[in-house]
CSV table of C-alpha atoms in Angstrom, one decimal:
chain,number,residue,atom,x,y,z
V,4,MET,CA,-65.2,19.6,53.9
V,5,ASN,CA,-67.5,19.5,51.7
V,6,PHE,CA,-66.6,15.5,49.4
V,7,ARG,CA,-66.9,17.1,46.1
V,8,CYS,CA,-65.1,19.9,46.4
V,9,CYS,CA,-61.4,18.3,47.9
V,10,LEU,CA,-61.9,15.0,45.1
V,11,PRO,CA,-59.6,17.4,42.8
V,12,LEU,CA,-57.0,17.8,44.9
V,13,MET,CA,-56.7,14.4,46.4
V,14,VAL,CA,-56.5,14.1,42.7
V,15,ALA,CA,-53.5,16.2,41.9
V,16,VAL,CA,-52.2,15.0,45.5
V,17,LEU,CA,-51.8,11.1,44.5
V,18,LEU,CA,-50.5,11.8,41.0
V,19,ALA,CA,-47.5,14.1,42.1
V,20,CYS,CA,-47.0,11.2,44.6
V,21,HIS,CA,-47.1,8.2,41.3
V,22,GLY,CA,-44.5,10.5,39.2
V,23,GLY,CA,-42.0,12.1,42.1
V,24,GLY,CA,-39.6,9.4,42.0
V,25,ARG,CA,-39.2,9.2,38.9
V,26,ALA,CA,-35.1,11.2,37.1
V,27,PRO,CA,-35.7,12.5,34.4
V,28,GLU,CA,-34.8,12.0,30.7
V,29,PRO,CA,-32.4,13.7,29.4
V,30,ALA,CA,-32.6,16.2,26.0
V,31,ASP,CA,-30.2,14.6,23.9
V,32,ALA,CA,-29.5,10.6,24.2
V,33,THR,CA,-26.6,11.4,22.0
V,34,ALA,CA,-25.1,13.4,23.7
V,35,ALA,CA,-25.3,11.9,27.2
V,36,THR,CA,-23.4,8.3,25.7
V,37,THR,CA,-21.4,10.9,24.4
V,38,ASP,CA,-19.6,12.2,27.9
V,39,THR,CA,-20.0,9.4,29.7
V,40,ALA,CA,-17.1,8.1,27.3
V,41,GLN,CA,-15.4,11.2,27.7
V,42,GLU,CA,-15.2,10.8,31.3
V,43,ASN,CA,-13.6,7.4,30.9
V,44,GLY,CA,-10.6,9.1,28.6
V,45,ILE,CA,-12.6,7.2,24.9
V,46,VAL,CA,-12.3,10.1,22.9
V,47,VAL,CA,-14.2,8.8,19.4
V,48,ALA,CA,-14.0,10.9,15.8
V,49,ALA,CA,-15.3,9.4,12.0
V,50,LEU,CA,-13.1,9.0,9.3
V,51,GLU,CA,-12.6,10.7,6.6
V,52,PRO,CA,-11.9,10.3,3.2
V,53,ALA,CA,-8.2,10.0,2.6
V,54,SER,CA,-6.7,13.4,-0.4
V,55,HIS,CA,-5.3,12.8,-3.5
V,56,ALA,CA,-2.8,15.1,-2.2
V,57,SER,CA,-2.0,13.4,0.4
V,58,THR,CA,1.9,12.4,0.4
V,59,SER,CA,1.8,8.5,1.5
V,60,VAL,CA,3.9,5.8,1.0
V,61,ILE,CA,3.9,3.9,-1.8
V,62,GLY,CA,7.3,1.1,-1.7
V,63,TYR,CA,9.5,-0.3,-0.2
V,64,ALA,CA,12.9,0.2,-1.0
V,65,THR,CA,16.5,-1.7,-0.1
V,66,VAL,CA,20.0,-0.8,-0.2
V,67,VAL,CA,21.1,-3.9,-2.1
V,68,ASP,CA,25.9,-4.9,-2.4
V,69,SER,CA,26.5,-5.0,-6.9
V,70,SER,CA,29.3,-6.6,-6.3
V,71,GLU,CA,28.0,-9.2,-7.2
V,72,LEU,CA,27.2,-7.9,-10.8
V,73,PHE,CA,30.7,-6.7,-11.2
V,74,SER,CA,32.2,-10.2,-10.8
V,75,ALA,CA,30.0,-11.2,-13.0
V,76,ALA,CA,30.9,-8.3,-15.8
V,77,ALA,CA,34.6,-9.0,-14.7
V,78,GLN,CA,34.8,-12.4,-15.1
V,79,TYR,CA,33.0,-12.2,-19.0
V,80,ALA,CA,35.1,-9.0,-19.6
V,81,ALA,CA,38.5,-11.7,-18.8
V,82,ALA,CA,35.8,-14.4,-20.6
V,83,ASP,CA,35.7,-12.1,-23.6
V,84,ALA,CA,39.4,-11.3,-24.3
V,85,GLN,CA,40.6,-14.8,-24.3
V,86,ARG,CA,37.7,-15.1,-27.0
V,87,ARG,CA,38.4,-12.4,-29.5
V,88,GLN,CA,42.7,-14.1,-28.1
V,89,LEU,CA,41.5,-17.5,-29.8
V,90,ALA,CA,39.9,-15.4,-32.3
V,91,ALA,CA,43.2,-14.6,-33.8
V,92,GLN,CA,44.5,-18.1,-33.5
V,93,VAL,CA,42.5,-19.4,-35.8
V,94,ASP,CA,42.6,-16.1,-38.5
V,95,VAL,CA,46.8,-17.8,-37.8
V,96,SER,CA,45.6,-21.1,-38.5
V,97,ARG,CA,43.6,-21.2,-41.4
V,98,VAL,CA,45.6,-18.9,-43.7
V,99,ALA,CA,48.4,-21.4,-42.4
V,100,LEU,CA,46.5,-24.6,-43.3
V,101,GLU,CA,46.1,-22.4,-46.4
V,102,ARG,CA,49.2,-22.2,-47.2
V,103,GLN,CA,51.0,-25.4,-47.1
V,104,ARG,CA,47.8,-26.9,-48.9
V,105,LEU,CA,49.2,-24.3,-51.7
V,106,LEU,CA,52.8,-25.6,-51.5
V,107,ASN,CA,51.4,-29.4,-51.0
V,108,ALA,CA,49.4,-28.3,-54.5
V,109,ASP,CA,52.7,-27.2,-56.1
V,110,ASP,CA,54.7,-30.9,-56.0
V,111,LYS,CA,54.9,-31.3,-53.4
V,112,ASN,CA,57.2,-28.8,-51.7
V,113,VAL,CA,55.2,-30.3,-48.1
V,114,SER,CA,54.7,-33.2,-47.4
V,115,ASP,CA,50.7,-34.2,-46.4
V,116,ARG,CA,51.7,-34.4,-43.5
V,117,ALA,CA,52.4,-31.4,-42.9
V,118,VAL,CA,48.7,-30.2,-43.9
V,119,GLN,CA,47.1,-33.1,-41.5
V,120,GLU,CA,48.9,-31.3,-39.3
V,121,ALA,CA,48.3,-27.7,-40.0
V,122,ALA,CA,44.6,-28.8,-40.2
V,123,ALA,CA,43.9,-30.3,-37.4
V,124,THR,CA,45.5,-27.0,-35.4
V,125,ALA,CA,43.2,-24.9,-36.9
V,126,THR,CA,40.5,-27.8,-36.5
V,127,ALA,CA,41.2,-27.7,-32.8
V,128,ASN,CA,41.8,-23.0,-32.5
V,129,VAL,CA,37.6,-24.1,-34.1
V,130,ALA,CA,37.0,-25.5,-31.1
V,131,ALA,CA,38.1,-23.5,-28.3
V,132,MET,CA,36.0,-20.9,-29.8
V,133,GLN,CA,33.4,-22.5,-30.0
V,134,ALA,CA,33.9,-23.3,-25.9
V,135,SER,CA,34.8,-20.3,-25.4
V,136,GLU,CA,31.4,-18.4,-26.6
V,137,ALA,CA,29.1,-20.6,-24.9
V,138,SER,CA,31.5,-19.9,-21.3
V,139,LEU,CA,30.3,-15.8,-22.2
V,140,ALA,CA,27.4,-17.6,-23.1
V,141,ALA,CA,26.6,-18.7,-20.4
V,142,ILE,CA,28.1,-15.4,-17.6
V,143,ARG,CA,25.6,-13.5,-19.7
V,144,ILE,CA,22.3,-15.3,-19.3
V,145,ALA,CA,23.6,-15.6,-15.6
V,146,ALA,CA,23.6,-12.5,-15.2
V,147,ARG,CA,20.5,-11.8,-16.6
V,148,GLN,CA,19.2,-14.0,-14.2
V,149,ARG,CA,19.8,-13.3,-11.2
V,150,TRP,CA,20.3,-9.0,-12.1
V,151,GLY,CA,17.9,-8.5,-15.2
V,152,ALA,CA,18.1,-7.8,-18.9
V,153,THR,CA,19.0,-3.5,-18.0
V,154,LEU,CA,22.0,-4.5,-15.4
V,155,ALA,CA,23.6,-7.1,-16.4
V,156,SER,CA,23.7,-5.4,-20.5
V,157,GLY,CA,24.8,-2.1,-18.0
V,158,ALA,CA,27.5,-3.8,-16.4
V,159,ILE,CA,28.9,-5.5,-19.0
V,160,GLY,CA,29.0,-2.6,-20.9
V,161,GLN,CA,29.8,0.0,-19.0
V,162,VAL,CA,27.5,2.2,-19.5
V,163,ALA,CA,27.7,6.0,-16.9
V,164,TRP,CA,25.4,4.2,-14.5
V,165,ALA,CA,27.1,1.1,-14.2
V,166,ARG,CA,30.5,2.8,-13.4
V,167,SER,CA,29.3,5.2,-10.7
V,168,LEU,CA,27.8,2.2,-8.9
V,169,GLN,CA,31.2,1.2,-9.7
V,170,ASN,CA,33.1,3.3,-8.2
V,171,GLY,CA,30.9,3.9,-5.0
V,172,GLU,CA,29.0,7.4,-6.4
V,173,ALA,CA,25.8,5.9,-5.8
V,174,ALA,CA,24.1,3.3,-4.5
V,175,LEU,CA,21.7,0.5,-5.6
V,176,LEU,CA,18.6,0.2,-5.1
V,177,GLU,CA,15.5,-2.9,-4.9
V,178,VAL,CA,12.1,-1.7,-4.8
V,179,ALA,CA,8.6,-2.6,-4.8
V,180,PHE,CA,5.5,-1.2,-5.1
V,181,ILE,CA,2.3,-1.2,-2.6
V,182,GLY,CA,-0.6,-1.2,-5.5
V,183,GLU,CA,-1.0,-4.4,-6.8
V,184,GLY,CA,0.6,-4.5,-11.6
V,185,ALA,CA,1.9,-0.8,-10.0
V,186,THR,CA,3.6,1.3,-13.1
V,187,PRO,CA,7.4,1.7,-11.6
V,188,PRO,CA,7.9,6.2,-11.5
V,189,ALA,CA,10.6,6.8,-13.5
V,190,THR,CA,12.0,8.7,-10.4
V,191,ILE,CA,10.6,8.8,-7.0
V,192,VAL,CA,12.0,9.7,-3.3
V,193,VAL,CA,13.5,8.3,-0.3
V,194,ARG,CA,15.0,9.4,2.3
V,195,SER,CA,18.2,8.1,3.2
V,196,GLY,CA,20.3,6.9,5.9
V,197,GLY,CA,21.4,10.7,6.9
V,198,GLY,CA,17.1,11.6,7.4
V,199,GLY,CA,17.5,13.6,4.0
V,200,GLU,CA,15.5,12.7,1.0
V,201,ARG,CA,17.4,12.1,-2.0
V,202,ALA,CA,15.7,11.4,-5.9
V,203,ALA,CA,16.2,8.4,-7.3
V,204,ARG,CA,15.8,7.1,-10.8
V,205,PHE,CA,15.1,4.4,-12.6
V,206,LEU,CA,16.3,1.0,-14.5
V,207,GLY,CA,14.1,-0.8,-14.8
V,208,ALA,CA,12.7,-4.6,-14.2
V,209,SER,CA,14.5,-7.2,-11.4
V,210,PRO,CA,14.1,-11.2,-11.7
V,211,ARG,CA,12.8,-11.1,-8.2
V,212,ALA,CA,9.9,-10.3,-5.6
V,213,ASP,CA,10.1,-8.7,-2.1
V,214,ALA,CA,9.6,-10.3,0.4
V,215,ARG,CA,7.8,-8.7,1.9
V,216,LEU,CA,5.0,-7.7,-0.2
V,217,ARG,CA,5.4,-10.5,-2.0
V,218,HIS,CA,5.6,-8.2,-5.2
V,219,PRO,CA,7.8,-7.0,-8.5
V,220,ALA,CA,10.7,-5.4,-7.2
V,221,PHE,CA,12.4,-2.7,-9.6
V,222,ASP,CA,15.9,-1.1,-9.6
V,223,TYR,CA,16.4,2.5,-8.9
V,224,LEU,CA,20.6,4.6,-8.9
V,225,VAL,CA,20.7,7.2,-6.3
V,226,SER,CA,23.5,9.0,-5.1
V,227,PRO,CA,25.7,9.6,-2.7
V,228,ALA,CA,26.7,6.0,-2.2
V,229,ALA,CA,27.2,6.6,1.1
V,230,GLU,CA,24.0,8.3,2.3
V,231,PHE,CA,22.4,4.5,1.5
V,232,PRO,CA,24.8,1.7,3.2
V,233,ILE,CA,23.5,-1.7,1.8
V,234,GLY,CA,20.9,-3.6,3.7
V,235,LEU,CA,19.3,-0.2,4.6
V,236,SER,CA,15.3,-0.1,4.0
V,237,ILE,CA,13.3,3.0,3.8
V,238,GLU,CA,9.5,3.8,2.6
V,239,VAL,CA,9.2,5.2,-1.0
V,240,GLN,CA,6.9,8.7,-0.4
V,241,GLY,CA,4.9,9.2,-2.9
V,242,ARG,CA,1.4,10.8,-3.8
V,243,SER,CA,-0.6,7.0,-3.5
V,244,THR,CA,-3.7,6.9,-6.6
V,245,ALA,CA,-4.9,4.5,-4.1
V,246,ALA,CA,-6.0,7.4,-1.7
V,247,ALA,CA,-9.4,7.8,-4.0
V,248,ALA,CA,-10.8,4.0,-2.8
V,249,GLY,CA,-9.5,4.5,1.4
V,250,VAL,CA,-10.1,6.2,4.6
V,251,LEU,CA,-7.9,8.3,6.2
V,252,VAL,CA,-7.3,6.4,9.9
V,253,PRO,CA,-5.2,8.5,12.4
V,254,ALA,CA,-2.4,7.2,13.9
V,255,ARG,CA,-3.4,7.4,17.1
V,256,ALA,CA,-6.4,5.0,15.8
V,257,VAL,CA,-4.4,2.3,15.8
V,258,VAL,CA,-3.0,-0.2,18.0
V,259,TRP,CA,-1.4,-3.7,17.7
V,260,ASP,CA,-3.3,-6.5,19.0
V,261,SER,CA,-0.5,-9.6,18.5
V,262,GLY,CA,1.3,-7.8,15.5
V,263,VAL,CA,-1.4,-7.5,14.0
V,264,ALA,CA,-3.0,-2.4,13.4
V,265,THR,CA,-6.1,-2.6,14.8
V,266,VAL,CA,-8.3,-0.1,15.6
V,267,PHE,CA,-11.7,0.1,17.9
V,268,VAL,CA,-14.7,1.0,15.5
V,269,GLU,CA,-17.5,2.1,18.0
V,270,GLU,CA,-20.8,-0.3,16.3
V,271,ARG,CA,-22.9,1.5,18.5
V,272,ALA,CA,-23.4,3.8,21.4
V,273,ARG,CA,-20.5,2.6,24.4
V,274,GLU,CA,-19.7,-0.6,21.7
V,275,PHE,CA,-16.3,-0.8,20.3
V,276,THR,CA,-15.4,-3.5,18.1
V,277,PRO,CA,-11.9,-4.2,18.1
V,278,ARG,CA,-11.0,-4.5,13.8
V,279,PRO,CA,-8.6,-5.7,11.6
V,280,ILE,CA,-6.8,-3.1,8.7
V,281,SER,CA,-3.7,-4.3,6.2
V,282,ALA,CA,-1.5,-1.3,7.4
V,283,ALA,CA,-0.2,-1.4,4.3
V,284,ILE,CA,-0.4,2.1,2.6
V,285,ARG,CA,1.3,5.1,5.6
V,286,ALA,CA,0.2,8.4,4.7
V,287,GLU,CA,1.9,11.3,6.7
V,288,GLU,CA,-1.2,11.3,9.1
V,289,GLY,CA,-1.7,7.8,9.8
V,290,PHE,CA,-2.7,5.2,7.7
V,291,ILE,CA,-5.3,4.5,4.8
V,292,GLU,CA,-7.3,1.7,4.5
V,293,ARG,CA,-10.0,0.4,2.3
V,294,ASN,CA,-11.8,-1.7,4.3
V,295,LEU,CA,-13.2,0.3,6.7
V,296,ALA,CA,-16.3,3.0,5.3
V,297,VAL,CA,-16.2,6.8,5.3
V,298,GLY,CA,-17.5,8.2,8.4
V,299,THR,CA,-17.0,4.8,10.9
V,300,ARG,CA,-16.7,5.8,14.5
V,301,VAL,CA,-12.5,5.0,15.8
V,302,VAL,CA,-11.2,5.6,19.1
V,303,VAL,CA,-8.4,7.9,18.2
V,304,GLN,CA,-8.1,8.6,22.3
V,305,GLY,CA,-7.5,5.2,25.1
V,306,ALA,CA,-7.8,2.4,22.5
V,307,GLN,CA,-4.8,1.0,24.1
V,308,GLN,CA,-6.8,0.8,27.7
V,309,LEU,CA,-9.3,-0.8,25.0
V,310,LEU,CA,-7.3,-2.7,24.2
V,311,SER,CA,-5.8,-3.6,28.3
V,312,ALA,CA,-9.1,-4.2,29.1
V,313,ARG,CA,-9.8,-6.6,26.1
V,314,HIS,CA,-7.0,-9.5,27.0
V,315,LYS,CA,-7.0,-8.8,30.9
V,316,PRO,CA,-7.7,-11.9,32.7
V,317,ALA,CA,-11.5,-12.6,33.8
V,318,ALA,CA,-11.4,-12.8,37.5
V,319,GLU,CA,-12.1,-16.2,39.5
């Protein structure tokens, strides 16, 4: 065989042998990675903006025992009754003193001693009335410090809403809202102990702060009281204005790592990094989070599997 004729054939054979051991690369590397993640039970989704229309948890409420408020109102009423009685005695003693002075001036029809005794009685009555007024002021101040101006004045004045609260027809809610500097709405919707939704009416600002959120608290009135036992903690539902600045994290993406709400973020293909979230603003579908960007890819299936693997002891 002619060597020149065989040379092209030999080159073709060598090239075929050199390339035969290499597997063809996939046309779409991203698709291959996604398929592998799905085979391992890991599903990733991009976060979307939270909707303004989404109903979310905007605060937390606690049903408060108002019996102390009405005990203070009863003390005030008793002290006020005593003050009125002493005021009447002051008026009587002043009239008596004036009469004694006139009689004493009219040819000593009464003695100087009688005038002095009448003056002492009038002075003592004035002092007793002033002490009663000071006691009244102290009770009012203590009630305002403990319950705020609206509740204290309403209970002392026995306004309509206070009577319904005292009679057990309505319950008192102490509410704190999630957003800093949130303006309390005139009406909020709360879920009762029986699961039904009830409207609660704003009364006034509370002098206390909520222990969980460390935000100022506000007082609301809700009825019927039978559905709101004292000590019940409930969520306040509403339209959250905070949604504009956040993304919606699906509830299935959140795992709890030592009490901290956590999501696994896909930083690179098949590389998942745990990221804590606040979980402060709840929505019907999950949580509204401000510290994650729109489009962030998080694990929505298999997060618990990743968490378990993260805490698995290293092999010896």
